[in-house]
Amino acid sequence: MVFLLVCPVLSIVVSLVMISTHVDEHVAGGLMGGLGGLASAMACMSALGPASSEESTGHSAMPGLIPVSRTAQVVGRYLFLLVAGLLWALDVVICGGVFIVFGDIADMGWIGTLAAGAFIFALAIILGSVLLACAYRFTFRKMMVASGAVMVGLYAVIALLARLPVDWQWLLLNITDFLTIWWHTALVLAVLCLLAYFGSMLIAIRIYRAKEL
Protein backbone atom coordinates (compact mmCIF):
# COMPACT_ATOMS: atom_id res chain seq x y z
CA MET A 1 0.00 0.00 0.00
CA VAL A 2 3.02 2.29 0.34
CA PHE A 3 3.41 2.40 -3.43
CA LEU A 4 -0.24 3.48 -3.65
CA LEU A 5 0.73 6.74 -1.93
CA VAL A 6 4.12 7.12 -3.60
CA CYS A 7 2.85 6.62 -7.16
CA PRO A 8 1.36 10.14 -7.65
CA VAL A 9 4.59 11.69 -6.35
CA LEU A 10 6.57 9.59 -8.80
CA SER A 11 4.25 10.81 -11.56
CA ILE A 12 5.17 14.41 -10.77
CA VAL A 13 8.88 13.56 -10.87
CA VAL A 14 8.48 11.65 -14.15
CA SER A 15 6.46 14.51 -15.65
CA LEU A 16 9.15 17.06 -14.80
CA VAL A 17 11.87 14.82 -16.25
CA MET A 18 9.87 14.20 -19.43
CA ILE A 19 9.14 17.89 -19.95
CA SER A 20 12.77 18.89 -19.42
CA THR A 21 14.00 16.19 -21.83
CA HIS A 22 11.20 16.78 -24.41
CA VAL A 23 10.11 13.14 -24.44
CA ASP A 24 7.56 12.10 -27.08
CA GLU A 25 3.93 11.74 -25.93
CA HIS A 26 3.93 8.08 -27.02
CA VAL A 27 6.46 7.37 -24.28
CA ALA A 28 4.17 9.01 -21.72
CA GLY A 29 1.26 6.97 -23.05
CA GLY A 30 3.35 3.84 -22.64
CA LEU A 31 4.10 4.80 -19.05
CA MET A 32 0.38 5.21 -18.38
CA GLY A 33 -0.23 1.77 -19.87
CA GLY A 34 2.46 0.26 -17.69
CA LEU A 35 1.05 2.03 -14.65
CA GLY A 36 -2.40 0.65 -15.45
CA GLY A 37 -1.10 -2.91 -15.66
CA LEU A 38 0.79 -2.49 -12.40
CA ALA A 39 -2.28 -1.01 -10.68
CA SER A 40 -4.57 -3.87 -11.72
CA ALA A 41 -2.05 -6.46 -10.53
CA MET A 42 -1.43 -4.63 -7.24
CA ALA A 43 -5.18 -4.30 -6.61
CA CYS A 44 -5.56 -8.07 -6.91
CA MET A 45 -2.54 -8.71 -4.68
CA SER A 46 -3.78 -6.20 -2.10
CA ALA A 47 -7.16 -7.95 -1.96
CA LEU A 48 -5.42 -11.29 -1.41
CA GLY A 49 -3.43 -9.88 1.53
CA PRO A 50 -5.76 -11.11 4.32
CA ALA A 51 -5.98 -14.61 2.82
CA SER A 52 -2.19 -14.76 2.40
CA SER A 53 -1.61 -13.63 5.99
CA GLU A 54 -4.06 -16.18 7.36
CA GLU A 55 -2.47 -18.98 5.34
CA SER A 56 1.07 -18.16 6.45
CA THR A 57 0.41 -17.51 10.15
CA GLY A 58 -2.82 -19.39 10.82
CA HIS A 59 -5.84 -18.32 12.84
CA SER A 60 -3.70 -17.87 15.97
CA ALA A 61 -2.31 -14.68 14.44
CA MET A 62 -5.63 -12.94 15.06
CA PRO A 63 -6.23 -13.35 18.83
CA GLY A 64 -8.85 -11.22 20.50
CA LEU A 65 -10.89 -10.58 17.37
CA ILE A 66 -14.63 -11.02 17.57
CA PRO A 67 -15.53 -14.18 15.62
CA VAL A 68 -17.85 -13.71 12.66
CA SER A 69 -19.80 -16.13 10.54
CA ARG A 70 -18.11 -17.68 7.56
CA THR A 71 -20.45 -15.91 5.16
CA ALA A 72 -19.68 -12.53 6.73
CA GLN A 73 -15.94 -13.22 6.49
CA VAL A 74 -16.19 -13.97 2.77
CA VAL A 75 -18.37 -10.92 2.13
CA GLY A 76 -15.89 -8.77 4.05
CA ARG A 77 -12.98 -9.89 1.89
CA TYR A 78 -14.94 -9.20 -1.28
CA LEU A 79 -15.81 -5.73 0.01
CA PHE A 80 -12.10 -5.21 0.64
CA LEU A 81 -11.51 -6.16 -3.01
CA LEU A 82 -13.88 -3.35 -4.04
CA VAL A 83 -12.02 -0.86 -1.86
CA ALA A 84 -8.61 -1.96 -3.18
CA GLY A 85 -9.83 -1.73 -6.78
CA LEU A 86 -11.27 1.74 -6.22
CA LEU A 87 -8.08 3.00 -4.56
CA TRP A 88 -5.82 1.78 -7.34
CA ALA A 89 -8.19 3.08 -10.04
CA LEU A 90 -8.17 6.45 -8.27
CA ASP A 91 -4.39 6.31 -8.18
CA VAL A 92 -4.27 5.83 -11.96
CA VAL A 93 -6.64 8.78 -12.45
CA ILE A 94 -4.50 10.98 -10.18
CA CYS A 95 -1.32 10.01 -12.06
CA GLY A 96 -3.04 10.73 -15.38
CA GLY A 97 -4.24 14.03 -13.97
CA VAL A 98 -0.65 14.93 -13.09
CA PHE A 99 0.36 14.30 -16.71
CA ILE A 100 -2.52 16.54 -17.88
CA VAL A 101 -1.61 19.35 -15.48
CA PHE A 102 1.93 19.32 -16.85
CA GLY A 103 0.71 19.78 -20.42
CA ASP A 104 -1.21 16.57 -21.26
CA ILE A 105 2.08 14.88 -22.09
CA ALA A 106 0.33 11.50 -22.27
CA ASP A 107 -2.10 12.91 -24.89
CA MET A 108 -5.10 11.30 -23.16
CA GLY A 109 -7.26 14.09 -21.80
CA TRP A 110 -9.54 13.80 -18.79
CA ILE A 111 -11.99 11.49 -20.58
CA GLY A 112 -9.21 9.09 -21.51
CA THR A 113 -7.79 9.22 -17.99
CA LEU A 114 -11.17 8.49 -16.38
CA ALA A 115 -11.76 5.68 -18.87
CA ALA A 116 -8.37 4.19 -17.96
CA GLY A 117 -9.27 4.32 -14.27
CA ALA A 118 -12.63 2.63 -14.92
CA PHE A 119 -10.95 -0.10 -16.97
CA ILE A 120 -8.37 -0.74 -14.24
CA PHE A 121 -11.17 -1.03 -11.67
CA ALA A 122 -13.08 -3.51 -13.85
CA LEU A 123 -9.96 -5.58 -14.52
CA ALA A 124 -9.08 -5.65 -10.81
CA ILE A 125 -12.59 -6.80 -9.88
CA ILE A 126 -12.71 -9.55 -12.52
CA LEU A 127 -9.23 -10.95 -11.83
CA GLY A 128 -9.44 -10.38 -8.08
CA SER A 129 -12.78 -12.20 -7.84
CA VAL A 130 -11.37 -15.26 -9.59
CA LEU A 131 -8.27 -15.28 -7.38
CA LEU A 132 -10.25 -14.82 -4.17
CA ALA A 133 -12.44 -17.82 -4.91
CA CYS A 134 -9.35 -19.89 -5.70
CA ALA A 135 -7.72 -18.74 -2.43
CA TYR A 136 -10.50 -20.46 -0.46
CA ARG A 137 -9.86 -23.75 -2.26
CA PHE A 138 -6.11 -23.84 -2.94
CA THR A 139 -2.89 -22.73 -1.28
CA PHE A 140 -0.96 -19.89 -2.91
CA ARG A 141 1.73 -22.27 -4.15
CA LYS A 142 -0.88 -24.40 -5.91
CA MET A 143 -2.48 -21.24 -7.30
CA MET A 144 0.82 -20.15 -8.84
CA VAL A 145 1.31 -23.59 -10.41
CA ALA A 146 -2.27 -23.54 -11.67
CA SER A 147 -1.76 -20.05 -13.13
CA GLY A 148 1.21 -21.31 -15.14
CA ALA A 149 -0.81 -24.29 -16.33
CA VAL A 150 -3.69 -22.02 -17.35
CA MET A 151 -1.35 -19.77 -19.35
CA VAL A 152 0.12 -22.77 -21.18
CA GLY A 153 -3.40 -24.07 -21.80
CA LEU A 154 -4.52 -20.73 -23.22
CA TYR A 155 -1.59 -20.67 -25.63
CA ALA A 156 -2.45 -24.23 -26.69
CA VAL A 157 -6.12 -23.34 -27.23
CA ILE A 158 -5.18 -20.26 -29.27
CA ALA A 159 -2.82 -22.35 -31.39
CA LEU A 160 -5.55 -24.93 -32.02
CA LEU A 161 -8.16 -22.29 -32.85
CA ALA A 162 -5.78 -20.63 -35.30
CA ARG A 163 -5.68 -23.87 -37.29
CA LEU A 164 -9.46 -24.05 -37.68
CA PRO A 165 -10.93 -22.93 -41.04
CA VAL A 166 -12.54 -19.83 -39.52
CA ASP A 167 -12.09 -16.22 -40.58
CA TRP A 168 -10.85 -14.99 -37.19
CA GLN A 169 -9.78 -11.64 -38.60
CA TRP A 170 -13.36 -10.87 -39.66
CA LEU A 171 -14.64 -11.90 -36.23
CA LEU A 172 -12.06 -9.79 -34.39
CA LEU A 173 -12.81 -6.77 -36.58
CA ASN A 174 -16.52 -7.05 -35.76
CA ILE A 175 -15.79 -7.32 -32.06
CA THR A 176 -13.46 -4.32 -32.26
CA ASP A 177 -16.07 -2.28 -34.12
CA PHE A 178 -18.64 -3.18 -31.46
CA LEU A 179 -16.33 -2.13 -28.62
CA THR A 180 -15.34 1.18 -30.23
CA ILE A 181 -18.68 2.56 -28.99
CA TRP A 182 -17.94 3.53 -25.39
CA TRP A 183 -21.24 2.44 -23.87
CA HIS A 184 -20.90 -0.99 -25.50
CA THR A 185 -17.55 -1.42 -23.76
CA ALA A 186 -18.96 -0.11 -20.48
CA LEU A 187 -21.90 -2.51 -20.70
CA VAL A 188 -19.69 -5.52 -21.42
CA LEU A 189 -17.33 -4.67 -18.55
CA ALA A 190 -20.23 -4.08 -16.16
CA VAL A 191 -21.79 -7.46 -16.98
CA LEU A 192 -18.44 -9.24 -16.65
CA CYS A 193 -17.74 -7.52 -13.32
CA LEU A 194 -21.14 -8.44 -11.88
CA LEU A 195 -20.93 -12.05 -13.04
CA ALA A 196 -17.36 -12.50 -11.81
CA TYR A 197 -17.89 -10.69 -8.50
CA PHE A 198 -21.14 -12.25 -7.30
CA GLY A 199 -20.55 -15.63 -8.94
CA SER A 200 -17.13 -15.87 -7.31
CA MET A 201 -18.54 -14.75 -3.96
CA LEU A 202 -21.22 -17.46 -4.00
CA ILE A 203 -18.63 -20.09 -4.89
CA ALA A 204 -16.28 -18.88 -2.14
CA ILE A 205 -19.08 -18.96 0.45
CA ARG A 206 -19.99 -22.50 -0.53
CA ILE A 207 -16.35 -23.66 -0.38
CA TYR A 208 -15.66 -21.96 2.97
CA ARG A 209 -18.83 -23.32 4.60
CA ALA A 210 -17.83 -26.86 3.64
CA LYS A 211 -14.21 -26.46 4.80
CA GLU A 212 -13.12 -27.86 8.17
CA LEU A 213 -11.11 -25.30 10.18
Tab-separated table of C-alpha atoms in Angstrom:
chain	number	residue	atom	x	y	z
A	1	MET	CA	0.000	0.000	0.000
A	2	VAL	CA	3.022	2.290	0.338
A	3	PHE	CA	3.410	2.403	-3.429
A	4	LEU	CA	-0.239	3.481	-3.649
A	5	LEU	CA	0.731	6.738	-1.928
A	6	VAL	CA	4.120	7.123	-3.596
A	7	CYS	CA	2.845	6.619	-7.156
A	8	PRO	CA	1.358	10.144	-7.652
A	9	VAL	CA	4.589	11.690	-6.345
A	10	LEU	CA	6.575	9.589	-8.800
A	11	SER	CA	4.247	10.808	-11.561
A	12	ILE	CA	5.173	14.409	-10.768
A	13	VAL	CA	8.885	13.564	-10.872
A	14	VAL	CA	8.481	11.646	-14.146
A	15	SER	CA	6.462	14.512	-15.651
A	16	LEU	CA	9.145	17.056	-14.800
A	17	VAL	CA	11.866	14.824	-16.249
A	18	MET	CA	9.872	14.196	-19.427
A	19	ILE	CA	9.144	17.893	-19.947
A	20	SER	CA	12.771	18.890	-19.424
A	21	THR	CA	13.996	16.192	-21.832
A	22	HIS	CA	11.204	16.776	-24.408
A	23	VAL	CA	10.109	13.145	-24.441
A	24	ASP	CA	7.557	12.101	-27.084
A	25	GLU	CA	3.927	11.738	-25.931
A	26	HIS	CA	3.930	8.083	-27.018
A	27	VAL	CA	6.457	7.367	-24.276
A	28	ALA	CA	4.167	9.011	-21.717
A	29	GLY	CA	1.257	6.973	-23.049
A	30	GLY	CA	3.346	3.835	-22.638
A	31	LEU	CA	4.097	4.801	-19.047
A	32	MET	CA	0.376	5.207	-18.382
A	33	GLY	CA	-0.234	1.773	-19.872
A	34	GLY	CA	2.456	0.261	-17.689
A	35	LEU	CA	1.047	2.025	-14.647
A	36	GLY	CA	-2.396	0.651	-15.447
A	37	GLY	CA	-1.104	-2.911	-15.663
A	38	LEU	CA	0.787	-2.494	-12.397
A	39	ALA	CA	-2.275	-1.015	-10.684
A	40	SER	CA	-4.572	-3.869	-11.721
A	41	ALA	CA	-2.047	-6.459	-10.526
A	42	MET	CA	-1.433	-4.634	-7.238
A	43	ALA	CA	-5.176	-4.300	-6.612
A	44	CYS	CA	-5.565	-8.071	-6.908
A	45	MET	CA	-2.543	-8.714	-4.682
A	46	SER	CA	-3.783	-6.197	-2.096
A	47	ALA	CA	-7.155	-7.945	-1.961
A	48	LEU	CA	-5.415	-11.286	-1.410
A	49	GLY	CA	-3.430	-9.881	1.525
A	50	PRO	CA	-5.760	-11.112	4.321
A	51	ALA	CA	-5.979	-14.605	2.820
A	52	SER	CA	-2.193	-14.765	2.403
A	53	SER	CA	-1.609	-13.630	5.993
A	54	GLU	CA	-4.064	-16.184	7.355
A	55	GLU	CA	-2.473	-18.985	5.341
A	56	SER	CA	1.075	-18.159	6.451
A	57	THR	CA	0.407	-17.507	10.146
A	58	GLY	CA	-2.820	-19.388	10.818
A	59	HIS	CA	-5.839	-18.322	12.838
A	60	SER	CA	-3.702	-17.875	15.965
A	61	ALA	CA	-2.305	-14.676	14.444
A	62	MET	CA	-5.629	-12.943	15.058
A	63	PRO	CA	-6.234	-13.352	18.826
A	64	GLY	CA	-8.848	-11.220	20.502
A	65	LEU	CA	-10.893	-10.584	17.365
A	66	ILE	CA	-14.630	-11.022	17.566
A	67	PRO	CA	-15.530	-14.184	15.615
A	68	VAL	CA	-17.853	-13.711	12.662
A	69	SER	CA	-19.804	-16.126	10.541
A	70	ARG	CA	-18.105	-17.679	7.558
A	71	THR	CA	-20.447	-15.910	5.160
A	72	ALA	CA	-19.677	-12.531	6.734
A	73	GLN	CA	-15.942	-13.217	6.488
A	74	VAL	CA	-16.190	-13.972	2.770
A	75	VAL	CA	-18.367	-10.921	2.127
A	76	GLY	CA	-15.889	-8.768	4.047
A	77	ARG	CA	-12.983	-9.892	1.890
A	78	TYR	CA	-14.936	-9.196	-1.278
A	79	LEU	CA	-15.808	-5.731	0.009
A	80	PHE	CA	-12.104	-5.211	0.636
A	81	LEU	CA	-11.515	-6.157	-3.013
A	82	LEU	CA	-13.883	-3.353	-4.044
A	83	VAL	CA	-12.019	-0.859	-1.863
A	84	ALA	CA	-8.610	-1.958	-3.184
A	85	GLY	CA	-9.834	-1.733	-6.776
A	86	LEU	CA	-11.267	1.738	-6.219
A	87	LEU	CA	-8.083	3.000	-4.557
A	88	TRP	CA	-5.818	1.776	-7.342
A	89	ALA	CA	-8.188	3.083	-10.035
A	90	LEU	CA	-8.174	6.453	-8.269
A	91	ASP	CA	-4.387	6.313	-8.180
A	92	VAL	CA	-4.275	5.835	-11.957
A	93	VAL	CA	-6.644	8.784	-12.450
A	94	ILE	CA	-4.499	10.977	-10.180
A	95	CYS	CA	-1.325	10.015	-12.063
A	96	GLY	CA	-3.042	10.728	-15.380
A	97	GLY	CA	-4.237	14.032	-13.972
A	98	VAL	CA	-0.652	14.926	-13.094
A	99	PHE	CA	0.358	14.302	-16.708
A	100	ILE	CA	-2.523	16.535	-17.875
A	101	VAL	CA	-1.612	19.351	-15.477
A	102	PHE	CA	1.934	19.320	-16.853
A	103	GLY	CA	0.714	19.782	-20.424
A	104	ASP	CA	-1.209	16.572	-21.262
A	105	ILE	CA	2.075	14.881	-22.093
A	106	ALA	CA	0.325	11.497	-22.272
A	107	ASP	CA	-2.096	12.905	-24.895
A	108	MET	CA	-5.101	11.296	-23.164
A	109	GLY	CA	-7.260	14.092	-21.803
A	110	TRP	CA	-9.536	13.800	-18.789
A	111	ILE	CA	-11.986	11.494	-20.575
A	112	GLY	CA	-9.209	9.087	-21.506
A	113	THR	CA	-7.793	9.220	-17.995
A	114	LEU	CA	-11.170	8.491	-16.385
A	115	ALA	CA	-11.760	5.680	-18.875
A	116	ALA	CA	-8.370	4.185	-17.962
A	117	GLY	CA	-9.273	4.317	-14.267
A	118	ALA	CA	-12.627	2.626	-14.919
A	119	PHE	CA	-10.946	-0.097	-16.973
A	120	ILE	CA	-8.373	-0.744	-14.236
A	121	PHE	CA	-11.174	-1.032	-11.665
A	122	ALA	CA	-13.076	-3.506	-13.854
A	123	LEU	CA	-9.963	-5.575	-14.517
A	124	ALA	CA	-9.082	-5.646	-10.810
A	125	ILE	CA	-12.594	-6.797	-9.885
A	126	ILE	CA	-12.705	-9.547	-12.516
A	127	LEU	CA	-9.230	-10.954	-11.831
A	128	GLY	CA	-9.444	-10.384	-8.078
A	129	SER	CA	-12.783	-12.205	-7.844
A	130	VAL	CA	-11.373	-15.265	-9.593
A	131	LEU	CA	-8.266	-15.279	-7.384
A	132	LEU	CA	-10.249	-14.818	-4.166
A	133	ALA	CA	-12.444	-17.820	-4.910
A	134	CYS	CA	-9.348	-19.893	-5.698
A	135	ALA	CA	-7.723	-18.739	-2.433
A	136	TYR	CA	-10.497	-20.459	-0.457
A	137	ARG	CA	-9.860	-23.747	-2.257
A	138	PHE	CA	-6.107	-23.838	-2.937
A	139	THR	CA	-2.889	-22.731	-1.280
A	140	PHE	CA	-0.965	-19.886	-2.908
A	141	ARG	CA	1.727	-22.271	-4.149
A	142	LYS	CA	-0.884	-24.395	-5.906
A	143	MET	CA	-2.484	-21.242	-7.300
A	144	MET	CA	0.821	-20.154	-8.843
A	145	VAL	CA	1.308	-23.586	-10.413
A	146	ALA	CA	-2.269	-23.538	-11.665
A	147	SER	CA	-1.761	-20.051	-13.130
A	148	GLY	CA	1.205	-21.310	-15.136
A	149	ALA	CA	-0.811	-24.294	-16.335
A	150	VAL	CA	-3.686	-22.017	-17.355
A	151	MET	CA	-1.345	-19.770	-19.346
A	152	VAL	CA	0.115	-22.769	-21.182
A	153	GLY	CA	-3.401	-24.066	-21.795
A	154	LEU	CA	-4.519	-20.735	-23.221
A	155	TYR	CA	-1.593	-20.670	-25.634
A	156	ALA	CA	-2.448	-24.231	-26.691
A	157	VAL	CA	-6.120	-23.342	-27.234
A	158	ILE	CA	-5.185	-20.259	-29.270
A	159	ALA	CA	-2.817	-22.349	-31.394
A	160	LEU	CA	-5.549	-24.928	-32.019
A	161	LEU	CA	-8.161	-22.292	-32.849
A	162	ALA	CA	-5.780	-20.629	-35.296
A	163	ARG	CA	-5.681	-23.869	-37.294
A	164	LEU	CA	-9.458	-24.048	-37.679
A	165	PRO	CA	-10.932	-22.932	-41.035
A	166	VAL	CA	-12.538	-19.834	-39.521
A	167	ASP	CA	-12.089	-16.215	-40.578
A	168	TRP	CA	-10.848	-14.992	-37.192
A	169	GLN	CA	-9.781	-11.637	-38.602
A	170	TRP	CA	-13.355	-10.869	-39.662
A	171	LEU	CA	-14.642	-11.896	-36.231
A	172	LEU	CA	-12.061	-9.791	-34.394
A	173	LEU	CA	-12.811	-6.771	-36.580
A	174	ASN	CA	-16.519	-7.047	-35.764
A	175	ILE	CA	-15.794	-7.322	-32.057
A	176	THR	CA	-13.464	-4.322	-32.259
A	177	ASP	CA	-16.073	-2.281	-34.119
A	178	PHE	CA	-18.640	-3.176	-31.465
A	179	LEU	CA	-16.332	-2.133	-28.617
A	180	THR	CA	-15.339	1.176	-30.226
A	181	ILE	CA	-18.676	2.559	-28.991
A	182	TRP	CA	-17.939	3.530	-25.394
A	183	TRP	CA	-21.236	2.439	-23.872
A	184	HIS	CA	-20.898	-0.989	-25.496
A	185	THR	CA	-17.548	-1.418	-23.765
A	186	ALA	CA	-18.958	-0.110	-20.478
A	187	LEU	CA	-21.905	-2.515	-20.700
A	188	VAL	CA	-19.691	-5.525	-21.425
A	189	LEU	CA	-17.326	-4.665	-18.554
A	190	ALA	CA	-20.231	-4.080	-16.155
A	191	VAL	CA	-21.787	-7.456	-16.981
A	192	LEU	CA	-18.436	-9.241	-16.652
A	193	CYS	CA	-17.745	-7.520	-13.318
A	194	LEU	CA	-21.143	-8.443	-11.878
A	195	LEU	CA	-20.932	-12.054	-13.043
A	196	ALA	CA	-17.357	-12.498	-11.807
A	197	TYR	CA	-17.892	-10.691	-8.496
A	198	PHE	CA	-21.144	-12.250	-7.301
A	199	GLY	CA	-20.549	-15.629	-8.943
A	200	SER	CA	-17.131	-15.869	-7.313
A	201	MET	CA	-18.540	-14.745	-3.965
A	202	LEU	CA	-21.216	-17.456	-3.996
A	203	ILE	CA	-18.626	-20.092	-4.892
A	204	ALA	CA	-16.278	-18.883	-2.141
A	205	ILE	CA	-19.082	-18.958	0.447
A	206	ARG	CA	-19.989	-22.505	-0.531
A	207	ILE	CA	-16.351	-23.660	-0.382
A	208	TYR	CA	-15.665	-21.961	2.967
A	209	ARG	CA	-18.828	-23.318	4.598
A	210	ALA	CA	-17.827	-26.858	3.641
A	211	LYS	CA	-14.214	-26.464	4.799
A	212	GLU	CA	-13.118	-27.859	8.166
A	213	LEU	CA	-11.112	-25.303	10.176
